[in-house]
Amino acid sequence: MEDEVFEQLLQVFNQLVLWIAAGAMIFGGVVPYIPQYRDIRRTQNAEGFSTYVCLVLLVANILRILFRFGRYFETPLLWQSIIMIVTMLTMLNLCTSVRMAGELSTKRRSFLATDNKDEEIKVPKRLFLDFEWGYFWSWSRFVDYLQCVVGFTLLAAYVTYLLLDSPVYVESLGFLAVFTEAMLGMPQLYCNHQNKSTEGMSIKMVAMWTSGDTFKTGYFLLTQAPVQFWTCGLLQVGVDVAILAQVYYYGRYPQKPASHAVSHTSSAKAL
């Protein structure tokens, strides 16, 4: 009798752990963007956040969702992708409105300084449908970003529909999805190397990246996720560890930064 009760308690405990792990997988990736969102909204300054982070994560998670049509993986990973897409679109909406408000304010100050009060203040609009490569992902309206994301999703979905029976395409799609996300830390690694310093980068943030990526990779292994997931997860952990190694090395052996180096802020990253 006692053995049965113990087994039932153990099953309940295991189920609880699985729920907690699934919840961490679903919502853990968006946690770093909550303070980032609040900071941008409070300061009305989005210069410290690169919208290319949103581009990378949108592409990676759209491809991951399409990959599920050809190769099944855990439902929490699907929800993680959906929530991350919504989060990145929210960040884009905020950054676009803040940037446009800043440009309008700058124009207004310029007009007041030159005393052109009779002229209408206009901010040049950069639209997705203009198809100007020089303005790619630097558009003036959130709807232009939305049009680009929808267009990419429809195109990728159509190609996936045509090639869904091809194992090579499906496996390549899955690898591309997780590899894109795994490379998100590389710009930070490169900048640190160029500047010969990690000044201005949050060590706590990098530590959070490392712990999150380690947890995620362990989850992939335990749930027997497709090989692309845990392989790129290990790569992602490797990039995080390399950045931490830079923190140690440049902290212990400070070097004179290159003359062309500029200070930078650490970019947000998915866990």
PDB file of C-alpha atoms in Angstrom:
ATOM      1  CA  MET A   1       0.000   0.000   0.000  1.00  0.00           C
ATOM      2  CA  GLU A   2       2.776   2.390   0.942  1.00  0.00           C
ATOM      3  CA  ASP A   3       4.652   1.512  -2.243  1.00  0.00           C
ATOM      4  CA  GLU A   4       1.602   2.390  -4.353  1.00  0.00           C
ATOM      5  CA  VAL A   5       1.192   5.733  -2.590  1.00  0.00           C
ATOM      6  CA  PHE A   6       4.896   6.474  -3.071  1.00  0.00           C
ATOM      7  CA  GLU A   7       4.682   5.628  -6.778  1.00  0.00           C
ATOM      8  CA  GLN A   8       1.651   7.871  -7.197  1.00  0.00           C
ATOM      9  CA  LEU A   9       3.432  10.728  -5.424  1.00  0.00           C
ATOM     10  CA  LEU A  10       6.464  10.156  -7.616  1.00  0.00           C
ATOM     11  CA  GLN A  11       4.312  10.279 -10.745  1.00  0.00           C
ATOM     12  CA  VAL A  12       2.680  13.517  -9.594  1.00  0.00           C
ATOM     13  CA  PHE A  13       6.106  14.999  -8.839  1.00  0.00           C
ATOM     14  CA  ASN A  14       7.463  13.975 -12.244  1.00  0.00           C
ATOM     15  CA  GLN A  15       4.422  15.452 -13.975  1.00  0.00           C
ATOM     16  CA  LEU A  16       4.862  18.690 -12.016  1.00  0.00           C
ATOM     17  CA  VAL A  17       8.515  18.894 -13.024  1.00  0.00           C
ATOM     18  CA  LEU A  18       7.551  18.350 -16.671  1.00  0.00           C
ATOM     19  CA  TRP A  19       4.959  21.140 -16.473  1.00  0.00           C
ATOM     20  CA  ILE A  20       7.478  23.515 -14.914  1.00  0.00           C
ATOM     21  CA  ALA A  21      10.089  22.632 -17.532  1.00  0.00           C
ATOM     22  CA  ALA A  22       7.560  23.112 -20.332  1.00  0.00           C
ATOM     23  CA  GLY A  23       6.513  26.469 -18.891  1.00  0.00           C
ATOM     24  CA  ALA A  24      10.143  27.555 -18.670  1.00  0.00           C
ATOM     25  CA  MET A  25      10.661  26.547 -22.299  1.00  0.00           C
ATOM     26  CA  ILE A  26       7.558  28.394 -23.481  1.00  0.00           C
ATOM     27  CA  PHE A  27       8.050  31.676 -21.623  1.00  0.00           C
ATOM     28  CA  GLY A  28      11.760  31.676 -20.779  1.00  0.00           C
ATOM     29  CA  GLY A  29      12.773  33.008 -24.182  1.00  0.00           C
ATOM     30  CA  VAL A  30      10.761  36.212 -23.860  1.00  0.00           C
ATOM     31  CA  VAL A  31      11.850  37.093 -20.304  1.00  0.00           C
ATOM     32  CA  PRO A  32      14.911  39.196 -21.355  1.00  0.00           C
ATOM     33  CA  TYR A  33      12.703  41.342 -23.556  1.00  0.00           C
ATOM     34  CA  ILE A  34      10.337  42.402 -20.775  1.00  0.00           C
ATOM     35  CA  PRO A  35      12.797  44.815 -19.094  1.00  0.00           C
ATOM     36  CA  GLN A  36      14.006  45.854 -22.548  1.00  0.00           C
ATOM     37  CA  TYR A  37      10.451  46.731 -23.589  1.00  0.00           C
ATOM     38  CA  ARG A  38       9.812  48.655 -20.364  1.00  0.00           C
ATOM     39  CA  ASP A  39      13.096  50.538 -20.672  1.00  0.00           C
ATOM     40  CA  ILE A  40      12.382  51.609 -24.265  1.00  0.00           C
ATOM     41  CA  ARG A  41       8.882  52.691 -23.334  1.00  0.00           C
ATOM     42  CA  ARG A  42      10.122  54.613 -20.300  1.00  0.00           C
ATOM     43  CA  THR A  43      13.013  56.405 -22.034  1.00  0.00           C
ATOM     44  CA  GLN A  44      11.408  56.671 -25.486  1.00  0.00           C
ATOM     45  CA  ASN A  45      14.793  55.625 -26.877  1.00  0.00           C
ATOM     46  CA  ALA A  46      15.229  52.441 -28.903  1.00  0.00           C
ATOM     47  CA  GLU A  47      18.853  52.948 -29.974  1.00  0.00           C
ATOM     48  CA  GLY A  48      20.122  50.312 -27.545  1.00  0.00           C
ATOM     49  CA  PHE A  49      18.014  47.581 -29.143  1.00  0.00           C
ATOM     50  CA  SER A  50      18.720  46.261 -32.627  1.00  0.00           C
ATOM     51  CA  THR A  51      15.625  45.422 -34.642  1.00  0.00           C
ATOM     52  CA  TYR A  52      17.762  42.882 -36.515  1.00  0.00           C
ATOM     53  CA  VAL A  53      17.459  40.728 -33.406  1.00  0.00           C
ATOM     54  CA  CYS A  54      13.724  40.672 -34.153  1.00  0.00           C
ATOM     55  CA  LEU A  55      14.425  39.768 -37.785  1.00  0.00           C
ATOM     56  CA  VAL A  56      16.633  36.812 -36.841  1.00  0.00           C
ATOM     57  CA  LEU A  57      14.197  35.462 -34.266  1.00  0.00           C
ATOM     58  CA  LEU A  58      11.176  35.920 -36.521  1.00  0.00           C
ATOM     59  CA  VAL A  59      12.839  33.994 -39.360  1.00  0.00           C
ATOM     60  CA  ALA A  60      14.102  31.260 -37.012  1.00  0.00           C
ATOM     61  CA  ASN A  61      10.745  30.692 -35.325  1.00  0.00           C
ATOM     62  CA  ILE A  62       8.673  30.836 -38.524  1.00  0.00           C
ATOM     63  CA  LEU A  63      10.937  28.184 -40.049  1.00  0.00           C
ATOM     64  CA  ARG A  64      10.709  26.104 -36.875  1.00  0.00           C
ATOM     65  CA  ILE A  65       6.891  26.106 -37.040  1.00  0.00           C
ATOM     66  CA  LEU A  66       7.022  25.030 -40.701  1.00  0.00           C
ATOM     67  CA  PHE A  67       9.516  22.305 -39.781  1.00  0.00           C
ATOM     68  CA  ARG A  68       6.913  20.754 -37.482  1.00  0.00           C
ATOM     69  CA  PHE A  69       4.736  19.922 -40.487  1.00  0.00           C
ATOM     70  CA  GLY A  70       7.479  17.630 -41.728  1.00  0.00           C
ATOM     71  CA  ARG A  71       8.967  16.440 -38.444  1.00  0.00           C
ATOM     72  CA  TYR A  72       7.043  16.295 -35.170  1.00  0.00           C
ATOM     73  CA  PHE A  73       8.529  17.856 -32.043  1.00  0.00           C
ATOM     74  CA  GLU A  74       7.243  18.689 -28.575  1.00  0.00           C
ATOM     75  CA  THR A  75       4.217  21.004 -28.338  1.00  0.00           C
ATOM     76  CA  PRO A  76       5.917  23.358 -25.802  1.00  0.00           C
ATOM     77  CA  LEU A  77       8.539  24.131 -28.457  1.00  0.00           C
ATOM     78  CA  LEU A  78       5.745  25.047 -30.878  1.00  0.00           C
ATOM     79  CA  TRP A  79       4.179  27.404 -28.338  1.00  0.00           C
ATOM     80  CA  GLN A  80       7.604  28.863 -27.612  1.00  0.00           C
ATOM     81  CA  SER A  81       7.937  29.825 -31.273  1.00  0.00           C
ATOM     82  CA  ILE A  82       4.439  31.330 -31.421  1.00  0.00           C
ATOM     83  CA  ILE A  83       4.987  33.424 -28.292  1.00  0.00           C
ATOM     84  CA  MET A  84       8.424  34.547 -29.489  1.00  0.00           C
ATOM     85  CA  ILE A  85       6.934  35.714 -32.814  1.00  0.00           C
ATOM     86  CA  VAL A  86       4.280  37.732 -30.981  1.00  0.00           C
ATOM     87  CA  THR A  87       6.955  39.188 -28.694  1.00  0.00           C
ATOM     88  CA  MET A  88       9.204  40.244 -31.574  1.00  0.00           C
ATOM     89  CA  LEU A  89       6.289  41.874 -33.401  1.00  0.00           C
ATOM     90  CA  THR A  90       5.448  43.747 -30.199  1.00  0.00           C
ATOM     91  CA  MET A  91       9.044  44.931 -29.887  1.00  0.00           C
ATOM     92  CA  LEU A  92       9.036  46.046 -33.539  1.00  0.00           C
ATOM     93  CA  ASN A  93       5.812  47.988 -33.035  1.00  0.00           C
ATOM     94  CA  LEU A  94       7.279  49.822 -30.050  1.00  0.00           C
ATOM     95  CA  CYS A  95      10.642  50.515 -31.684  1.00  0.00           C
ATOM     96  CA  THR A  96       9.029  51.823 -34.861  1.00  0.00           C
ATOM     97  CA  SER A  97       6.706  54.200 -33.017  1.00  0.00           C
ATOM     98  CA  VAL A  98       9.545  55.457 -30.788  1.00  0.00           C
ATOM     99  CA  ARG A  99      11.908  55.957 -33.725  1.00  0.00           C
ATOM    100  CA  MET A 100       9.333  57.831 -35.775  1.00  0.00           C
ATOM    101  CA  ALA A 101       8.429  60.027 -32.800  1.00  0.00           C
ATOM    102  CA  GLY A 102      12.127  60.795 -32.369  1.00  0.00           C
ATOM    103  CA  GLU A 103      12.571  61.687 -36.051  1.00  0.00           C
ATOM    104  CA  LEU A 104       9.506  63.930 -35.953  1.00  0.00           C
ATOM    105  CA  SER A 105      10.807  65.666 -32.833  1.00  0.00           C
ATOM    106  CA  THR A 106      14.185  66.233 -34.474  1.00  0.00           C
ATOM    107  CA  LYS A 107      12.531  67.658 -37.570  1.00  0.00           C
ATOM    108  CA  ARG A 108      10.377  69.925 -35.429  1.00  0.00           C
ATOM    109  CA  ARG A 109      13.412  71.284 -33.558  1.00  0.00           C
ATOM    110  CA  SER A 110      15.195  71.864 -36.867  1.00  0.00           C
ATOM    111  CA  PHE A 111      12.240  73.780 -38.287  1.00  0.00           C
ATOM    112  CA  LEU A 112      11.926  75.905 -35.174  1.00  0.00           C
ATOM    113  CA  ALA A 113      15.647  76.682 -35.264  1.00  0.00           C
ATOM    114  CA  THR A 114      15.446  77.864 -38.901  1.00  0.00           C
ATOM    115  CA  ASP A 115      12.153  79.669 -38.270  1.00  0.00           C
ATOM    116  CA  ASN A 116      10.338  77.779 -41.064  1.00  0.00           C
ATOM    117  CA  LYS A 117       7.027  77.959 -39.279  1.00  0.00           C
ATOM    118  CA  ASP A 118       4.934  78.159 -42.405  1.00  0.00           C
ATOM    119  CA  GLU A 119       6.246  74.911 -43.844  1.00  0.00           C
ATOM    120  CA  GLU A 120       4.705  71.556 -43.059  1.00  0.00           C
ATOM    121  CA  ILE A 121       6.879  69.222 -40.982  1.00  0.00           C
ATOM    122  CA  LYS A 122       7.320  65.964 -42.852  1.00  0.00           C
ATOM    123  CA  VAL A 123       9.314  62.864 -42.020  1.00  0.00           C
ATOM    124  CA  PRO A 124      10.428  60.858 -45.088  1.00  0.00           C
ATOM    125  CA  LYS A 125       8.584  57.567 -45.156  1.00  0.00           C
ATOM    126  CA  ARG A 126      10.376  54.340 -46.006  1.00  0.00           C
ATOM    127  CA  LEU A 127       7.912  51.673 -47.091  1.00  0.00           C
ATOM    128  CA  PHE A 128       8.246  47.939 -47.639  1.00  0.00           C
ATOM    129  CA  LEU A 129       6.342  48.103 -50.932  1.00  0.00           C
ATOM    130  CA  ASP A 130       8.913  50.571 -52.317  1.00  0.00           C
ATOM    131  CA  PHE A 131      11.272  47.558 -52.494  1.00  0.00           C
ATOM    132  CA  GLU A 132      14.356  49.679 -51.833  1.00  0.00           C
ATOM    133  CA  TRP A 133      17.079  47.363 -50.549  1.00  0.00           C
ATOM    134  CA  GLY A 134      18.891  50.225 -48.832  1.00  0.00           C
ATOM    135  CA  TYR A 135      15.940  50.653 -46.462  1.00  0.00           C
ATOM    136  CA  PHE A 136      15.373  46.970 -45.781  1.00  0.00           C
ATOM    137  CA  TRP A 137      14.187  46.442 -42.190  1.00  0.00           C
ATOM    138  CA  SER A 138      14.394  50.201 -41.560  1.00  0.00           C
ATOM    139  CA  TRP A 139      10.862  51.095 -42.542  1.00  0.00           C
ATOM    140  CA  SER A 140       8.761  53.886 -41.108  1.00  0.00           C
ATOM    141  CA  ARG A 141       5.614  51.944 -40.195  1.00  0.00           C
ATOM    142  CA  PHE A 142       4.966  48.791 -38.258  1.00  0.00           C
ATOM    143  CA  VAL A 143       2.584  47.603 -40.976  1.00  0.00           C
ATOM    144  CA  ASP A 144       5.545  47.409 -43.386  1.00  0.00           C
ATOM    145  CA  TYR A 145       7.340  44.983 -41.090  1.00  0.00           C
ATOM    146  CA  LEU A 146       4.112  43.017 -40.809  1.00  0.00           C
ATOM    147  CA  GLN A 147       3.781  42.867 -44.599  1.00  0.00           C
ATOM    148  CA  CYS A 148       7.345  41.557 -44.888  1.00  0.00           C
ATOM    149  CA  VAL A 149       6.795  38.887 -42.222  1.00  0.00           C
ATOM    150  CA  VAL A 150       3.518  37.747 -43.778  1.00  0.00           C
ATOM    151  CA  GLY A 151       5.085  37.683 -47.256  1.00  0.00           C
ATOM    152  CA  PHE A 152       8.040  35.630 -46.039  1.00  0.00           C
ATOM    153  CA  THR A 153       5.747  33.254 -44.151  1.00  0.00           C
ATOM    154  CA  LEU A 154       3.520  32.661 -47.184  1.00  0.00           C
ATOM    155  CA  LEU A 155       6.504  32.107 -49.483  1.00  0.00           C
ATOM    156  CA  ALA A 156       8.218  29.723 -47.051  1.00  0.00           C
ATOM    157  CA  ALA A 157       4.947  27.888 -46.420  1.00  0.00           C
ATOM    158  CA  TYR A 158       4.356  27.447 -50.170  1.00  0.00           C
ATOM    159  CA  VAL A 159       7.870  26.083 -50.744  1.00  0.00           C
ATOM    160  CA  THR A 160       7.466  23.776 -47.748  1.00  0.00           C
ATOM    161  CA  TYR A 161       4.141  22.524 -49.106  1.00  0.00           C
ATOM    162  CA  LEU A 162       5.780  21.688 -52.446  1.00  0.00           C
ATOM    163  CA  LEU A 163       8.808  19.965 -50.888  1.00  0.00           C
ATOM    164  CA  LEU A 164       7.234  18.444 -47.783  1.00  0.00           C
ATOM    165  CA  ASP A 165       7.834  14.910 -49.100  1.00  0.00           C
ATOM    166  CA  SER A 166      11.559  15.553 -49.440  1.00  0.00           C
ATOM    167  CA  PRO A 167      13.443  14.372 -46.319  1.00  0.00           C
ATOM    168  CA  VAL A 168      16.470  16.435 -47.340  1.00  0.00           C
ATOM    169  CA  TYR A 169      14.411  19.639 -47.484  1.00  0.00           C
ATOM    170  CA  VAL A 170      12.622  18.966 -44.197  1.00  0.00           C
ATOM    171  CA  GLU A 171      15.843  18.203 -42.310  1.00  0.00           C
ATOM    172  CA  SER A 172      17.560  21.222 -43.874  1.00  0.00           C
ATOM    173  CA  LEU A 173      14.625  23.419 -42.886  1.00  0.00           C
ATOM    174  CA  GLY A 174      14.889  22.281 -39.277  1.00  0.00           C
ATOM    175  CA  PHE A 175      18.632  22.822 -39.193  1.00  0.00           C
ATOM    176  CA  LEU A 176      18.327  26.302 -40.731  1.00  0.00           C
ATOM    177  CA  ALA A 177      15.681  27.290 -38.177  1.00  0.00           C
ATOM    178  CA  VAL A 178      17.691  26.391 -35.072  1.00  0.00           C
ATOM    179  CA  PHE A 179      21.082  27.339 -36.583  1.00  0.00           C
ATOM    180  CA  THR A 180      19.814  30.859 -37.288  1.00  0.00           C
ATOM    181  CA  GLU A 181      18.828  31.282 -33.653  1.00  0.00           C
ATOM    182  CA  ALA A 182      22.057  29.657 -32.443  1.00  0.00           C
ATOM    183  CA  MET A 183      24.125  32.291 -34.263  1.00  0.00           C
ATOM    184  CA  LEU A 184      22.386  35.184 -32.509  1.00  0.00           C
ATOM    185  CA  GLY A 185      25.299  35.621 -30.088  1.00  0.00           C
ATOM    186  CA  MET A 186      27.973  35.768 -32.800  1.00  0.00           C
ATOM    187  CA  PRO A 187      27.735  39.548 -33.439  1.00  0.00           C
ATOM    188  CA  GLN A 188      28.412  40.164 -29.739  1.00  0.00           C
ATOM    189  CA  LEU A 189      31.372  37.760 -29.810  1.00  0.00           C
ATOM    190  CA  TYR A 190      32.774  39.504 -32.891  1.00  0.00           C
ATOM    191  CA  CYS A 191      32.303  42.998 -31.445  1.00  0.00           C
ATOM    192  CA  ASN A 192      34.120  42.001 -28.265  1.00  0.00           C
ATOM    193  CA  HIS A 193      36.984  40.642 -30.356  1.00  0.00           C
ATOM    194  CA  GLN A 194      37.166  43.782 -32.495  1.00  0.00           C
ATOM    195  CA  ASN A 195      37.063  46.115 -29.494  1.00  0.00           C
ATOM    196  CA  LYS A 196      39.434  43.932 -27.429  1.00  0.00           C
ATOM    197  CA  SER A 197      37.071  44.613 -24.543  1.00  0.00           C
ATOM    198  CA  THR A 198      33.718  43.604 -23.081  1.00  0.00           C
ATOM    199  CA  GLU A 199      33.068  47.026 -21.581  1.00  0.00           C
ATOM    200  CA  GLY A 200      29.401  47.998 -21.802  1.00  0.00           C
ATOM    201  CA  MET A 201      28.222  44.387 -21.975  1.00  0.00           C
ATOM    202  CA  SER A 202      26.135  42.992 -19.135  1.00  0.00           C
ATOM    203  CA  ILE A 203      27.852  39.961 -17.616  1.00  0.00           C
ATOM    204  CA  LYS A 204      24.616  39.064 -15.821  1.00  0.00           C
ATOM    205  CA  MET A 205      22.827  38.986 -19.155  1.00  0.00           C
ATOM    206  CA  VAL A 206      25.436  36.662 -20.668  1.00  0.00           C
ATOM    207  CA  ALA A 207      25.232  34.421 -17.593  1.00  0.00           C
ATOM    208  CA  MET A 208      21.461  34.298 -18.089  1.00  0.00           C
ATOM    209  CA  TRP A 209      21.961  33.401 -21.750  1.00  0.00           C
ATOM    210  CA  THR A 210      24.289  30.557 -20.769  1.00  0.00           C
ATOM    211  CA  SER A 211      22.021  29.135 -18.092  1.00  0.00           C
ATOM    212  CA  GLY A 212      18.971  29.412 -20.370  1.00  0.00           C
ATOM    213  CA  ASP A 213      20.689  27.813 -23.342  1.00  0.00           C
ATOM    214  CA  THR A 214      22.062  25.025 -21.145  1.00  0.00           C
ATOM    215  CA  PHE A 215      18.588  24.317 -19.780  1.00  0.00           C
ATOM    216  CA  LYS A 216      17.115  24.406 -23.280  1.00  0.00           C
ATOM    217  CA  THR A 217      19.714  22.000 -24.663  1.00  0.00           C
ATOM    218  CA  GLY A 218      19.151  19.619 -21.753  1.00  0.00           C
ATOM    219  CA  TYR A 219      15.400  19.779 -22.424  1.00  0.00           C
ATOM    220  CA  PHE A 220      16.023  18.904 -26.078  1.00  0.00           C
ATOM    221  CA  LEU A 221      18.083  15.882 -25.079  1.00  0.00           C
ATOM    222  CA  LEU A 222      15.643  14.629 -22.433  1.00  0.00           C
ATOM    223  CA  THR A 223      12.587  14.980 -24.687  1.00  0.00           C
ATOM    224  CA  GLN A 224      14.420  13.385 -27.636  1.00  0.00           C
ATOM    225  CA  ALA A 225      13.863  16.421 -29.827  1.00  0.00           C
ATOM    226  CA  PRO A 226      15.129  16.244 -33.442  1.00  0.00           C
ATOM    227  CA  VAL A 227      18.906  16.136 -33.684  1.00  0.00           C
ATOM    228  CA  GLN A 228      19.044  19.649 -35.194  1.00  0.00           C
ATOM    229  CA  PHE A 229      17.642  21.104 -31.964  1.00  0.00           C
ATOM    230  CA  TRP A 230      20.171  19.763 -29.499  1.00  0.00           C
ATOM    231  CA  THR A 231      23.111  20.049 -31.908  1.00  0.00           C
ATOM    232  CA  CYS A 232      22.522  23.759 -32.422  1.00  0.00           C
ATOM    233  CA  GLY A 233      21.702  24.077 -28.716  1.00  0.00           C
ATOM    234  CA  LEU A 234      25.203  22.829 -27.930  1.00  0.00           C
ATOM    235  CA  LEU A 235      26.580  25.310 -30.465  1.00  0.00           C
ATOM    236  CA  GLN A 236      24.623  28.096 -28.779  1.00  0.00           C
ATOM    237  CA  VAL A 237      26.049  27.150 -25.376  1.00  0.00           C
ATOM    238  CA  GLY A 238      29.509  27.123 -26.940  1.00  0.00           C
ATOM    239  CA  VAL A 239      29.057  30.715 -28.179  1.00  0.00           C
ATOM    240  CA  ASP A 240      27.872  31.790 -24.706  1.00  0.00           C
ATOM    241  CA  VAL A 241      30.876  30.153 -23.055  1.00  0.00           C
ATOM    242  CA  ALA A 242      33.179  31.855 -25.573  1.00  0.00           C
ATOM    243  CA  ILE A 243      31.707  35.248 -24.633  1.00  0.00           C
ATOM    244  CA  LEU A 244      32.199  34.473 -20.933  1.00  0.00           C
ATOM    245  CA  ALA A 245      35.795  33.514 -21.748  1.00  0.00           C
ATOM    246  CA  GLN A 246      36.225  36.925 -23.375  1.00  0.00           C
ATOM    247  CA  VAL A 247      34.918  38.565 -20.193  1.00  0.00           C
ATOM    248  CA  TYR A 248      37.552  36.720 -18.156  1.00  0.00           C
ATOM    249  CA  TYR A 249      40.406  37.268 -20.607  1.00  0.00           C
ATOM    250  CA  TYR A 250      39.850  40.967 -21.330  1.00  0.00           C
ATOM    251  CA  GLY A 251      39.129  41.590 -17.654  1.00  0.00           C
ATOM    252  CA  ARG A 252      42.377  39.955 -16.534  1.00  0.00           C
ATOM    253  CA  TYR A 253      44.501  41.123 -19.460  1.00  0.00           C
ATOM    254  CA  PRO A 254      43.123  44.544 -20.495  1.00  0.00           C
ATOM    255  CA  GLN A 255      44.146  45.554 -23.986  1.00  0.00           C
ATOM    256  CA  LYS A 256      44.130  48.888 -25.735  1.00  0.00           C
ATOM    257  CA  PRO A 257      41.055  48.968 -27.997  1.00  0.00           C
ATOM    258  CA  ALA A 258      41.509  49.485 -31.695  1.00  0.00           C
ATOM    259  CA  SER A 259      41.297  53.097 -32.857  1.00  0.00           C
ATOM    260  CA  HIS A 260      38.185  52.386 -34.908  1.00  0.00           C
ATOM    261  CA  ALA A 261      36.393  50.570 -32.139  1.00  0.00           C
ATOM    262  CA  VAL A 262      33.256  52.105 -30.764  1.00  0.00           C
ATOM    263  CA  SER A 263      31.417  51.376 -27.573  1.00  0.00           C
ATOM    264  CA  HIS A 264      28.378  49.143 -27.883  1.00  0.00           C
ATOM    265  CA  THR A 265      25.595  47.786 -25.822  1.00  0.00           C
ATOM    266  CA  SER A 266      24.810  44.105 -25.564  1.00  0.00           C
ATOM    267  CA  SER A 267      21.913  42.984 -27.722  1.00  0.00           C
ATOM    268  CA  ALA A 268      18.959  41.085 -26.331  1.00  0.00           C
ATOM    269  CA  LYS A 269      18.869  37.393 -27.075  1.00  0.00           C
ATOM    270  CA  ALA A 270      16.462  34.454 -26.784  1.00  0.00           C
ATOM    271  CA  LEU A 271      17.101  31.959 -24.060  1.00  0.00           C
TER     272      LEU A 271
END
